[in-house]
Coordinates of C-alpha atoms in Angstrom, one line a residue:
M10 CA 113.4 85.2 75.3
G11 CA 116.6 85.7 73.5
V12 CA 118.8 87.7 71.4
F13 CA 117.4 86.0 68.3
S14 CA 114.0 85.6 69.3
P15 CA 111.7 85.1 66.1
D16 CA 109.3 87.6 67.0
A17 CA 112.3 90.5 67.2
L18 CA 114.3 89.0 64.4
K19 CA 111.3 90.0 62.1
Y20 CA 111.9 93.5 62.6
Y21 CA 115.7 93.6 62.9
K22 CA 118.2 94.6 60.0
A23 CA 121.8 95.5 60.3
L24 CA 122.7 98.7 58.8
S25 CA 125.8 100.1 57.3
Y26 CA 127.6 103.2 58.8
K27 CA 127.0 106.4 56.7
K28 CA 129.7 108.8 56.3
C29 CA 128.9 112.7 56.8
S30 CA 131.6 113.6 54.8
E31 CA 133.9 112.0 51.9
K32 CA 136.6 114.2 52.7
P33 CA 139.1 114.4 55.7
L34 CA 138.0 117.5 58.1
L35 CA 139.6 120.7 56.6
T36 CA 140.2 122.0 60.2
K37 CA 141.2 120.4 63.4
V38 CA 142.2 121.6 67.1
I39 CA 145.7 121.4 68.4
K40 CA 146.6 121.8 71.9
E41 CA 149.8 122.9 73.5
H42 CA 150.4 123.8 77.0
N43 CA 146.5 125.0 77.7
V44 CA 146.4 127.0 74.5
A45 CA 144.3 125.5 71.8
R46 CA 144.0 126.4 68.2
V47 CA 141.8 125.7 65.5
V48 CA 144.3 124.9 62.4
I49 CA 143.6 124.8 58.7
D50 CA 144.8 121.6 57.1
M51 CA 147.1 123.4 54.5
K52 CA 147.6 120.4 52.6
S53 CA 144.2 119.6 51.8
P54 CA 143.4 120.2 48.1
D55 CA 140.3 122.3 49.4
A56 CA 142.7 124.7 51.3
S57 CA 143.7 126.6 48.0
N58 CA 142.1 129.6 46.9
I59 CA 139.8 129.9 49.9
T60 CA 139.0 132.4 52.8
C61 CA 138.0 131.0 56.2
C62 CA 136.7 133.0 59.1
Y63 CA 135.8 132.2 62.4
S64 CA 133.0 133.2 65.1
N65 CA 133.0 132.6 68.7
V66 CA 130.2 130.8 70.3
I67 CA 129.0 131.5 74.0
R68 CA 126.4 130.6 76.2
K69 CA 124.3 134.0 76.2
K70 CA 122.7 134.9 79.4
S71 CA 119.1 135.0 79.2
K72 CA 116.5 135.2 82.1
K73 CA 113.7 133.5 80.1
S74 CA 115.6 130.8 78.3
P75 CA 119.0 130.5 80.0
D76 CA 119.7 127.1 78.8
N77 CA 118.6 127.3 75.1
T78 CA 120.4 130.5 74.0
I79 CA 123.7 130.7 72.4
E80 CA 125.4 133.8 70.8
I81 CA 127.5 133.7 67.6
S82 CA 130.0 136.4 66.9
D83 CA 130.4 138.0 63.5
C84 CA 132.7 135.9 61.3
K85 CA 136.3 137.3 61.3
N86 CA 138.8 136.1 58.7
F87 CA 141.9 134.2 59.6
Q88 CA 144.8 132.5 58.0
H89 CA 146.1 129.1 59.1
N90 CA 145.0 129.0 62.6
V91 CA 143.0 130.9 65.1
T92 CA 143.2 130.3 69.1
I93 CA 140.2 129.3 71.0
T94 CA 139.0 131.4 73.6
T95 CA 135.5 130.9 74.2
T96 CA 133.2 127.7 74.7
A97 CA 133.3 126.9 71.1
I98 CA 134.3 128.1 67.7
M99 CA 132.7 128.2 64.5
V100 CA 134.6 128.0 61.3
K101 CA 133.3 128.8 57.8
C102 CA 135.6 128.8 54.4
K103 CA 134.5 130.2 51.1
H104 CA 135.8 129.7 47.7
N105 CA 137.7 133.1 46.6
S106 CA 136.5 133.4 43.2
S107 CA 132.8 132.1 43.6
S108 CA 131.9 132.8 47.1
K109 CA 130.8 129.5 47.5
M110 CA 130.6 127.9 51.0
V111 CA 133.1 124.9 50.8
Y112 CA 133.3 124.2 54.6
E113 CA 131.7 124.8 57.8
N114 CA 132.2 123.2 61.3
V115 CA 132.4 123.9 65.0
H116 CA 134.9 123.1 67.2
T117 CA 135.3 122.8 71.0
T118 CA 137.9 121.6 73.6
Y119 CA 139.0 121.5 77.1
L120 CA 140.9 124.7 78.4
I121 CA 141.8 124.5 82.0
D122 CA 140.8 127.5 83.9
D123 CA 141.9 128.5 87.3
K124 CA 139.0 126.8 89.0
V125 CA 139.9 123.4 87.5
K126 CA 143.7 124.0 88.0
K127 CA 143.2 124.4 91.8
K128 CA 141.6 121.0 91.9
M129 CA 144.4 119.5 89.7
I130 CA 146.8 120.8 92.3
K131 CA 145.0 119.4 95.3
Y132 CA 145.1 115.9 93.9
N133 CA 148.6 116.0 92.6
N134 CA 149.7 113.2 95.0
T135 CA 146.5 111.3 95.5
R136 CA 144.4 109.6 92.9
P137 CA 140.8 108.6 93.9
L138 CA 138.8 106.4 91.4
S139 CA 137.5 108.3 88.4
V140 CA 133.9 107.7 86.9
L141 CA 133.2 107.9 83.4
L142 CA 129.5 107.2 82.3
I143 CA 129.0 106.6 78.4
G144 CA 125.1 106.2 77.8
I145 CA 123.0 105.4 74.6
D146 CA 119.5 106.2 74.6
S147 CA 116.9 103.4 73.9
I148 CA 119.1 100.3 73.7
S149 CA 118.1 97.2 75.5
R150 CA 120.6 94.6 76.7
L151 CA 119.3 92.1 74.0
N152 CA 119.4 94.5 71.3
F153 CA 122.8 95.7 72.2
A154 CA 124.0 92.0 71.5
R155 CA 122.1 92.0 68.0
S156 CA 123.1 95.4 67.1
L157 CA 126.7 96.0 68.4
P158 CA 128.1 92.4 68.0
K159 CA 131.7 93.7 67.6
T160 CA 131.4 95.9 70.6
L161 CA 129.9 93.1 72.7
K162 CA 132.6 90.8 71.9
Y163 CA 135.1 93.4 73.0
I164 CA 133.4 93.7 76.2
E165 CA 133.1 90.1 76.9
E166 CA 136.8 89.6 75.9
R167 CA 137.9 92.2 78.4
K168 CA 135.4 90.8 81.0
W169 CA 133.5 93.7 81.6
I170 CA 130.7 93.0 84.2
S171 CA 127.2 93.0 82.8
L172 CA 124.0 93.1 84.6
K173 CA 121.3 91.0 83.0
G174 CA 118.4 92.0 85.4
Y175 CA 118.9 96.1 85.3
N176 CA 115.3 97.1 85.2
K177 CA 114.3 100.5 84.3
M178 CA 112.0 102.1 87.0
D179 CA 109.9 104.4 84.9
D180 CA 109.0 105.1 81.1
N181 CA 111.7 107.4 79.3
T182 CA 115.1 109.0 79.9
F183 CA 114.6 111.9 82.3
P184 CA 113.2 109.8 85.5
N185 CA 115.7 107.0 84.8
L186 CA 118.6 109.3 84.7
M187 CA 117.4 111.2 87.6
A188 CA 117.1 108.0 89.7
I189 CA 120.8 107.5 88.9
L190 CA 121.7 111.2 89.8
T191 CA 119.4 111.8 92.7
G192 CA 117.7 108.5 94.0
F193 CA 114.3 110.2 93.4
N194 CA 111.3 109.2 91.3
D195 CA 109.8 111.3 88.7
S196 CA 107.0 112.6 91.2
M197 CA 109.6 113.5 93.8
V198 CA 111.7 115.6 91.4
F199 CA 108.5 117.4 90.0
K200 CA 106.9 118.2 93.3
T201 CA 110.3 119.5 95.0
Y202 CA 112.4 120.6 92.0
N203 CA 110.2 121.0 89.1
P204 CA 112.2 121.2 85.9
K205 CA 109.6 123.3 84.0
A206 CA 110.6 126.1 86.3
I207 CA 113.6 128.0 85.7
G208 CA 116.5 127.6 88.1
N209 CA 115.0 124.5 89.7
L210 CA 117.2 121.9 88.4
D211 CA 120.4 123.9 89.5
K212 CA 119.0 123.4 93.2
C213 CA 118.3 119.7 92.7
P214 CA 121.0 117.6 94.5
M215 CA 122.4 115.6 91.7
L216 CA 125.4 113.4 92.1
W217 CA 127.6 115.3 89.9
Y218 CA 127.6 118.5 92.2
K219 CA 128.7 116.3 94.8
Y220 CA 131.6 114.9 92.8
R221 CA 132.4 118.3 91.7
D222 CA 132.3 120.0 95.2
L223 CA 134.5 117.0 96.3
G224 CA 137.2 118.0 93.8
Y225 CA 136.5 116.2 90.9
V226 CA 136.8 117.5 87.3
T227 CA 133.2 117.1 85.9
A228 CA 131.7 117.1 82.5
Y229 CA 128.5 116.6 80.7
A230 CA 127.7 116.4 77.1
E231 CA 124.7 115.2 75.0
D232 CA 123.7 115.3 71.6
S233 CA 120.3 116.1 69.8
A234 CA 119.8 119.5 71.6
S235 CA 116.0 119.7 71.1
M236 CA 115.2 116.4 73.2
S237 CA 117.9 116.0 75.6
T238 CA 117.2 115.0 79.1
F239 CA 117.1 118.1 80.9
N240 CA 115.8 120.3 78.2
Y241 CA 113.0 118.3 76.4
I242 CA 110.0 120.7 77.6
K243 CA 112.0 121.6 80.7
K244 CA 114.1 124.6 81.5
G245 CA 117.4 123.2 81.9
F246 CA 120.3 124.7 84.0
V247 CA 121.0 128.4 84.6
K248 CA 124.5 127.9 85.7
P249 CA 126.7 125.1 84.0
P250 CA 125.9 122.0 86.3
T251 CA 129.6 120.5 85.4
D252 CA 132.9 122.3 84.9
Y253 CA 132.9 121.6 81.3
Y254 CA 129.2 121.7 79.7
F255 CA 128.8 121.2 76.0
R256 CA 125.0 122.2 75.3
P257 CA 126.1 125.3 73.8
Y258 CA 128.6 123.3 71.5
V259 CA 125.9 120.9 70.3
M260 CA 123.5 123.7 69.8
A261 CA 126.0 125.4 67.6
T262 CA 126.6 122.2 65.6
E263 CA 123.0 122.0 64.7
K264 CA 123.3 125.2 62.9
L265 CA 125.5 123.7 60.2
K266 CA 124.1 122.0 57.6
K267 CA 122.3 118.7 58.8
V268 CA 121.4 115.1 57.8
S269 CA 118.7 113.3 59.5
V270 CA 118.2 109.5 59.9
H271 CA 115.0 108.5 61.2
R272 CA 113.9 112.3 62.1
L273 CA 117.1 112.7 64.2
Y274 CA 120.2 114.8 63.3
Y275 CA 122.8 112.1 62.4
C276 CA 125.2 114.5 60.9
T277 CA 125.7 117.9 62.2
G278 CA 128.0 119.7 59.3
P279 CA 131.0 117.1 58.2
E280 CA 130.8 114.9 61.5
N281 CA 128.5 112.4 63.1
A282 CA 126.5 114.0 66.0
G283 CA 127.0 110.7 68.1
E284 CA 131.0 110.6 67.4
R285 CA 131.1 114.2 68.5
I286 CA 130.1 113.3 72.1
L287 CA 132.3 110.1 72.0
N288 CA 135.2 112.5 70.9
L289 CA 134.4 114.7 73.9
A290 CA 134.4 111.6 76.2
D291 CA 137.8 110.5 74.8
E292 CA 139.4 113.9 75.2
F293 CA 137.9 114.4 78.6
A294 CA 139.2 111.1 79.7
N295 CA 142.8 111.7 78.3
T296 CA 142.9 115.3 79.5
F297 CA 142.2 114.5 83.2
K298 CA 143.4 111.1 83.3
D299 CA 146.0 111.7 86.0
Y300 CA 143.3 113.5 88.2
P301 CA 140.0 112.5 89.6
N302 CA 137.2 113.1 87.2
F303 CA 133.4 112.6 86.6
G304 CA 132.2 112.4 83.2
F305 CA 128.7 112.0 81.7
F306 CA 128.2 111.5 78.3
W307 CA 124.9 110.8 76.4
M308 CA 123.9 110.0 72.8
N309 CA 120.4 109.9 71.3
S310 CA 121.2 110.6 67.7
F311 CA 121.5 107.3 66.4
S312 CA 119.3 105.1 68.9
H313 CA 116.4 106.7 70.1
N314 CA 114.0 106.5 67.0
N315 CA 114.7 103.2 65.4
L316 CA 115.7 99.5 66.5
N317 CA 118.1 99.2 63.9
T318 CA 120.1 102.3 63.8
P319 CA 122.6 101.5 66.4
S320 CA 124.1 98.8 64.3
M321 CA 125.6 101.4 62.1
M322 CA 127.9 102.8 65.0
D323 CA 129.2 99.1 65.9
N324 CA 132.7 99.6 64.7
R325 CA 132.8 103.2 65.9
L326 CA 131.8 102.0 69.5
R327 CA 134.3 99.2 69.6
K328 CA 137.0 101.5 68.4
F329 CA 135.9 104.1 71.0
L330 CA 136.4 101.5 73.8
I331 CA 139.6 100.3 72.4
D332 CA 141.0 103.9 72.3
L333 CA 140.4 104.2 75.8
E334 CA 142.3 101.1 76.5
D335 CA 145.2 102.0 74.5
D336 CA 145.4 105.4 76.2
H337 CA 145.2 103.7 79.6
I338 CA 142.1 105.2 80.8
Y339 CA 140.9 101.9 82.3
N340 CA 143.8 102.2 84.7
N341 CA 142.4 104.7 86.8
S342 CA 138.7 105.1 85.7
L343 CA 135.7 103.0 86.3
V344 CA 133.7 103.0 82.9
I345 CA 130.1 102.6 83.1
F346 CA 128.5 101.7 79.8
L347 CA 124.6 102.1 79.9
S348 CA 121.2 102.9 78.5
D349 CA 118.1 104.0 79.9
H350 CA 115.6 101.8 78.4
G351 CA 114.9 99.6 75.3
M352 CA 112.8 100.7 72.2
R353 CA 109.4 102.3 73.8
F354 CA 107.6 102.3 70.6
G355 CA 107.5 100.7 67.1
D356 CA 106.6 97.2 65.8
I357 CA 109.1 95.4 68.1
R358 CA 107.3 96.9 71.2
R359 CA 104.2 95.2 70.1
T360 CA 105.6 91.7 70.5
P361 CA 106.4 89.8 74.0
T362 CA 110.2 90.2 73.5
G363 CA 109.5 93.9 72.8
W364 CA 107.6 94.3 76.0
Q365 CA 110.5 92.6 78.0
E366 CA 113.0 94.7 76.1
E367 CA 111.7 98.2 76.6
R368 CA 112.2 97.4 80.5
L369 CA 115.7 95.8 80.4
P370 CA 118.3 98.3 79.0
F371 CA 121.9 97.2 78.8
I372 CA 124.5 98.3 81.5
H373 CA 128.4 97.0 81.5
F374 CA 131.0 98.1 84.3
L375 CA 134.8 97.8 83.9
F376 CA 136.9 98.6 87.0
P377 CA 140.6 99.1 87.4
P378 CA 142.6 96.1 88.0
W379 CA 144.0 97.9 91.2
F380 CA 140.4 98.3 92.4
E381 CA 139.8 94.5 92.3
E382 CA 143.0 93.7 94.2
K383 CA 141.9 96.2 96.8
Y384 CA 138.4 95.2 97.2
P385 CA 137.9 91.6 95.9
K386 CA 134.8 90.8 97.9
L387 CA 133.2 94.0 96.4
L388 CA 134.1 93.0 92.8
Q389 CA 132.6 89.2 93.5
N390 CA 129.4 90.9 94.8
L391 CA 129.1 92.8 91.7
R392 CA 129.5 89.7 89.6
G393 CA 127.2 87.7 92.0
N394 CA 124.3 90.4 90.9
T395 CA 124.6 89.8 87.3
N396 CA 121.5 87.7 87.2
K397 CA 119.6 89.4 90.2
L398 CA 117.0 92.1 89.7
T399 CA 118.9 95.6 89.9
T400 CA 117.7 99.2 89.1
P401 CA 118.8 102.7 88.4
Y402 CA 118.3 103.5 92.0
D403 CA 121.1 101.0 93.0
L404 CA 123.5 102.6 90.8
H405 CA 122.8 105.8 92.4
M406 CA 123.7 103.8 95.8
T407 CA 126.8 102.6 93.9
L408 CA 128.2 106.2 92.8
Q409 CA 128.0 107.4 96.7
H410 CA 129.5 104.2 97.6
L411 CA 132.5 104.9 95.3
L412 CA 133.0 108.4 97.2
V413 CA 133.4 106.4 100.5
L414 CA 135.7 104.0 99.1
S415 CA 137.9 106.8 97.6
G416 CA 138.4 108.2 101.2
F417 CA 136.3 111.2 101.3
N418 CA 134.3 112.2 104.4
Y419 CA 130.9 111.5 102.7
T420 CA 127.8 109.9 104.4
I421 CA 125.7 108.0 102.0
K422 CA 122.2 108.9 101.8
P423 CA 119.3 106.2 101.2
S424 CA 117.4 106.7 98.0
D425 CA 114.2 108.6 98.8
A426 CA 112.5 106.6 96.3
C427 CA 113.9 103.2 97.4
P428 CA 115.0 103.2 100.7
Q429 CA 115.9 99.2 100.5
C430 CA 118.0 99.8 97.4
M431 CA 121.6 99.4 97.7
S432 CA 125.0 99.5 96.2
L433 CA 125.6 97.1 93.5
L434 CA 129.0 96.5 95.1
E435 CA 127.1 94.7 97.9
D436 CA 125.2 91.5 97.8
I437 CA 121.8 92.1 96.3
P438 CA 119.1 89.6 97.8
Q439 CA 118.1 86.9 95.2
D440 CA 114.7 86.8 96.1
R441 CA 114.0 90.9 95.7
S442 CA 110.9 91.9 94.5
C443 CA 110.1 94.9 92.1
K444 CA 108.4 96.6 95.0
E445 CA 111.6 96.5 97.2
A446 CA 113.5 97.7 94.2
G447 CA 111.7 100.7 93.7
I448 CA 109.9 99.4 90.4
V449 CA 105.8 99.9 89.9
D450 CA 103.9 96.7 88.8
H451 CA 104.0 98.1 85.2
W452 CA 107.7 98.3 84.6
C453 CA 108.3 95.1 86.4
T454 CA 109.7 92.0 84.8
C455 CA 109.9 89.4 87.4
E456 CA 106.0 88.1 86.3
G457 CA 105.8 86.5 82.8
Y458 CA 102.5 86.9 80.8
I459 CA 100.4 85.0 78.6
E460 CA 97.7 85.9 76.3
H461 CA 94.2 85.2 77.8
K462 CA 90.6 86.1 76.4
F463 CA 88.4 87.1 79.1
E464 CA 84.6 86.9 79.3
S465 CA 83.0 89.8 77.5
N466 CA 81.3 91.2 80.6
I467 CA 84.8 91.4 82.4
L468 CA 86.5 92.6 79.2
K469 CA 84.1 95.5 79.0
K470 CA 84.6 96.4 82.5
I471 CA 88.6 96.4 82.2
N472 CA 88.1 98.6 78.8
T473 CA 85.7 101.0 80.4
Y474 CA 87.7 101.4 83.4
F475 CA 91.0 101.9 81.3
M476 CA 89.2 104.6 78.9
E477 CA 87.7 106.5 81.9
K478 CA 91.2 106.7 83.3
L479 CA 92.7 107.9 80.2
G480 CA 90.0 110.5 79.7
N481 CA 90.5 111.7 83.2
I482 CA 94.4 112.1 82.4
I483 CA 93.5 114.1 79.6
S484 CA 90.9 116.2 80.8
S485 CA 92.7 117.1 84.0
T486 CA 95.2 118.9 82.2
A487 CA 95.1 122.6 81.2
E488 CA 95.8 121.5 77.5
G489 CA 93.4 118.9 77.5
N490 CA 90.7 120.6 75.5
K491 CA 93.1 120.4 72.6
C492 CA 92.8 116.5 72.4
V493 CA 90.4 114.2 70.5
K494 CA 88.3 111.8 72.5
Y495 CA 89.5 108.3 71.9
K496 CA 87.2 105.4 70.8
I497 CA 88.2 101.6 71.1
K498 CA 89.3 100.1 68.0
S499 CA 90.7 96.7 69.4
T500 CA 92.1 95.3 72.4
S501 CA 94.1 92.3 73.8
T502 CA 94.8 91.2 77.1
R503 CA 97.5 89.0 78.7
I504 CA 97.6 87.8 82.2
S505 CA 100.5 87.1 84.9
E506 CA 101.5 83.4 84.6
R507 CA 100.5 83.2 88.3
F508 CA 97.1 84.0 87.3
V509 CA 96.6 80.1 86.3
N510 CA 97.1 79.2 89.9
K511 CA 94.9 82.0 91.2
T512 CA 97.9 83.7 92.9
G513 CA 98.3 86.4 90.4
N514 CA 96.4 89.7 90.2
H515 CA 97.8 91.6 87.2
I516 CA 96.4 92.1 83.7
V517 CA 98.5 93.8 80.7
L518 CA 95.8 95.4 78.7
S519 CA 96.6 96.7 75.2
I520 CA 94.2 98.9 73.4
T521 CA 94.4 100.5 69.9
T522 CA 92.1 103.4 69.3
D523 CA 90.3 105.7 66.8
P524 CA 92.1 108.0 65.9
L525 CA 94.9 105.7 65.8
A526 CA 97.2 105.2 69.0
E527 CA 98.3 102.5 70.9
F528 CA 98.3 102.1 74.4
E529 CA 99.5 99.6 77.0
T530 CA 99.2 99.5 81.0
T531 CA 99.1 97.1 83.7
I532 CA 95.9 96.7 85.9
T533 CA 95.6 95.4 89.2
Y534 CA 92.5 93.8 90.6
D535 CA 91.6 92.5 94.2
G536 CA 90.4 89.1 94.9
N537 CA 89.2 86.6 92.2
L538 CA 88.5 88.7 89.1
S539 CA 84.9 89.5 88.4
V540 CA 82.7 92.2 87.4
N541 CA 82.6 93.4 90.9
S542 CA 86.2 93.6 91.4
T543 CA 88.1 96.9 92.3
L544 CA 90.5 97.7 89.5
T545 CA 93.6 100.0 90.1
I546 CA 95.8 101.2 87.0
G547 CA 99.6 102.4 87.1
D548 CA 101.7 104.0 84.4
I549 CA 100.5 103.9 80.7
S550 CA 102.7 103.3 78.1
R551 CA 102.2 104.7 74.3
L552 CA 103.4 102.2 71.8
D553 CA 103.3 104.0 68.4
Y554 CA 105.3 107.1 67.6
Y555 CA 103.0 110.1 68.9
A556 CA 105.4 113.1 68.3
P557 CA 103.6 114.2 65.1
H558 CA 100.3 114.0 66.4
S559 CA 100.9 115.7 69.8
K560 CA 102.4 119.1 68.2
C561 CA 99.6 121.3 69.9
I562 CA 100.7 120.2 73.4
T563 CA 103.5 121.8 75.3
D564 CA 102.9 119.7 78.5
A565 CA 105.5 116.6 78.4
Y566 CA 103.2 114.5 80.5
L567 CA 100.2 115.1 78.3
K568 CA 102.2 114.5 74.9
K569 CA 102.2 111.0 75.5
Y570 CA 98.5 110.7 75.7
C571 CA 96.9 113.3 73.5
Y572 CA 96.1 113.2 69.9
C573 CA 95.6 116.9 68.7
K574 CA 92.2 117.6 67.3

C-alpha cells in the first residue's frame, strides 16, 4: 500500500489555504529587554478614527474547574500601545462614529520571570541538547506525503530521519501521547492517575516535569481547547504543567469571532488557530535558543476531522520549518515532527489502506550536526530503525536517553507498559513482535489481512460474540441506559494472511449496525476455527463520526460505543 493507492486516492483532494483575514493585523507584539507591548499599526487605514481597549486574560483559580476557567478584565482604553503584564491580552477596537467593532484579537508572548531567569543563568556556559516536539493530530505517514508534499520535500532535502514503522499503541491521542510522556498505557494511567479527578495529572510523572526540574525551560501549547489532549472529558492540570502554558491564551482566542472548517475552529479572530501554535513554537525556540529548552506544541484544528484539510497548511508548515533553519534553531535543538495516529473515521477508514494508515502516523527527526559528530553510532542506529517496528514507548525511552547523553545524573526508567522497549538511538531488533513493542493485536500492522467469507454457523458465532461484548461494555457503565441497543445490519470479515497456512489466529470483523454505527475489532481464536472455538476480543474501533450521536454521554470511554436514545 503506497501513497497513491487507488482506494485512498478516491477520497483525497488537495485543498487551498483559506485566509482568516484579508487585512494585515492591526496590532502586534513588540519585545525589548523582557518588556512586551501590544502596538497598534498606526500606518494601517483602519487605525484612524478608532478607539481601542485592552483586557487582561488570566488563568482563574477554580477548585471545580481549575484548567477550564479564565478571567477577562474590564476593557480599558489605550492609545498607540499597552504593556503586557499577564498571561495574555485581548484587544478590541471600535469605530468612533458608529461604535462598530472593527478589530478583535488576543496576544501573548514569553516574559522571563525570576524562576526562568535562574535556569538561564545556570546554563550560561553549558548547553545541553534542546528538544522541540511539533505535533499534528491524525496524519498518517502516507497522508503526510499526499497532503504535505512541499513540506515533505523540504524534510527529505534536509535529510531528516523518518520512521516508516512507527506504530500507534492505542486508539486516540491521549494514550499515544501519554505513552511518550510517561511510558504508561491507558489502563495504567486511569488506574493510578485517573485524569477525570482534579489534580491527578499534576501527580503523573510526565517527562516534561523531569526536563523542567533539571533546568530546562519548558512550554506546552495546543489548539482546539474543548478537545485538547488533557482536557477532553478530563480535568487537565491544577498547576501549569510547564513554565509556559498557553491554554488560557487559546481559550481566550476562542472567544473571538470564529470560522469553522469541518466542525473545528480554523480561524480564531483574524488568525489561523494552527498558525497561532506554530508562532508560539517559533517564538519559544528563538527566545530560548541559547538555553536548554523542551517544547511540546500540538495542533488539532486543521487535521483531526478530515483527511484533506492538512493540505491547506502545506506552505505554512514548510515555511515554519524553513524559519527554524534560518534562525539557527537546528544548531542546538532536536526537532521531532510527529502525529499520534492516522484518520480514525470517515470514508478512507473503510479501506484496506485506511486500516493501515490509522495505525502508522508520521514521525521525523532532525538532530544538530554536532550531535552526529559526537555520537555517529547513535544516529546510525536511528537510521537503521527506519523500516523497523517502533512505538511511542520507544520515543519515551529516547527522551530519557537524551537526558543521560546531556550529562545529567539521570537514571533511565523502563517503560511500565513495555519493559522491552528501547531508545530509538539503539539498534531495534529486526524481528521484533508487536507484543514485544507493547502493541496489542488490534493495532498491530505486522500482519496483512485479506477478505474471507466464513461458513454461516461460524460467522453467526463471531457476530453473536461481538454483539454480546459490545452490549456488556455499554451496560457496565453508569450511563449505559442512555444508549440504544444495536442490531446487526451487515458484516464483513478479513483473516490474517497466515490463516491460509493454518498458522494465523486473528480475524478482523467489521460490523454496521442499526441505528447506523460502524465498528471494527480484532478477534483471536484458539486452535482450528470452529463453532466450538474460544474467542477473545481486544479493542474496538468506531469508524463513523460519532460525536453528534453520543452527546448524552459524559464518559469518554462510553462515547465511542454509544448511540443516544
